[in-house]
C-alpha cells in the first residue's frame, strides 16, 4: 500500500467517526465543484480543527483571508456566538459568489461578511474602519503575501488572539533557503516572522492526509 493510500484510508476512518455526514458542507463542496472552483479547501478534519480552535479560543470575531467556496468559512462561523462576526476576504468575485450562496444555505449569512478584492487592499480599508480586535485570523490565500498578511493580522488583533497560517510546508520546499518560489519564500518569511517577532509566539506542524503532505503554523499574539 502506498503512503498516500494509507493516509486516505486513515482520513476516511477518522472522518467517518469525527466529521460524519454534514449536509451544508457537502453541498458547499458539490456547488464549488460544479462552479469549477479549485479543490483548494481544507479537508473535513482540518475544517473541524479550525472550528475547535475557534471554540477553544472563545472567538467572537474572526478574520479569514482566502474564502474560495466558503468551506472553511462555514466551519469557523459555526464556532461563533449569535452576535459574533466573521469577515472573509476573497480576490475572486466568482469564488465569493459561490461562497455567499454556500454560507447562506448553511444558515450563517447573518454572521459572515464577504469582502471582494485583493486582500492587501481590503485589509487597509478594514483597518481604517477601526474594527474591534479579531480573536482569530485564518490566513489561506496567496502564500507569497503571507508575511504582509501576518503584519495586518498583528494590527487587527490583540494579546491572546490566535493566527493560523495554512499550507506552510509547500511539499517540503519550505526548508529550502535558496528557493525562488514566491509561495515558499512567503511561507519561510511567515515562519521566521513568527519565530522572531516580539509580539508573537508560535509553532508549525507538518501533516499528512487525504490532501497529501502539508502543514500549518499557529501563532498567538502575546503583546
Ligand atoms: C486555498 S484557497 C482558500 C480555501 C478556503 N480557505 C477553504 O479552506 O475553504 C485560496 C483563496 O484565496 C484567494 N486569493 C488568492 N489571492 C488572493 C488575494 N490577493 N486576496 C484575496 N484572496 C486571494 C483565491 O482566489 C482562493 O479562493
mmCIF file with all atom_site columns, C-alpha atoms in Angstrom, residues 29-37:
data_model
loop_
_atom_site.group_PDB
_atom_site.id
_atom_site.type_symbol
_atom_site.label_atom_id
_atom_site.label_alt_id
_atom_site.label_comp_id
_atom_site.label_asym_id
_atom_site.label_entity_id
_atom_site.label_seq_id
_atom_site.pdbx_PDB_ins_code
_atom_site.Cartn_x
_atom_site.Cartn_y
_atom_site.Cartn_z
_atom_site.occupancy
_atom_site.B_iso_or_equiv
_atom_site.pdbx_formal_charge
_atom_site.auth_seq_id
_atom_site.auth_comp_id
_atom_site.auth_asym_id
_atom_site.auth_atom_id
_atom_site.pdbx_PDB_model_num
ATOM 1 C CA . UNK A 1 29 ? -18.214 21.299 -1.896  1.00 0.00 ? 29 UNK A CA 1
ATOM 2 C CA . UNK A 1 30 ? -20.609 19.983 -4.563  1.00 0.00 ? 30 UNK A CA 1
ATOM 3 C CA . UNK A 1 31 ? -21.568 23.515 -5.653  1.00 0.00 ? 31 UNK A CA 1
ATOM 4 C CA . UNK A 1 32 ? -17.937 24.668 -5.613  1.00 0.00 ? 32 UNK A CA 1
ATOM 5 C CA . UNK A 1 33 ? -17.007 21.728 -7.867  1.00 0.00 ? 33 UNK A CA 1
ATOM 6 C CA . UNK A 1 34 ? -19.983 22.380 -10.161 1.00 0.00 ? 34 UNK A CA 1
ATOM 7 C CA . UNK A 1 35 ? -18.864 26.010 -10.494 1.00 0.00 ? 35 UNK A CA 1
ATOM 8 C CA . UNK A 1 36 ? -15.352 24.862 -11.414 1.00 0.00 ? 36 UNK A CA 1
ATOM 9 C CA . UNK A 1 37 ? -13.624 26.239 -8.310  1.00 0.00 ? 37 UNK A CA 1
#
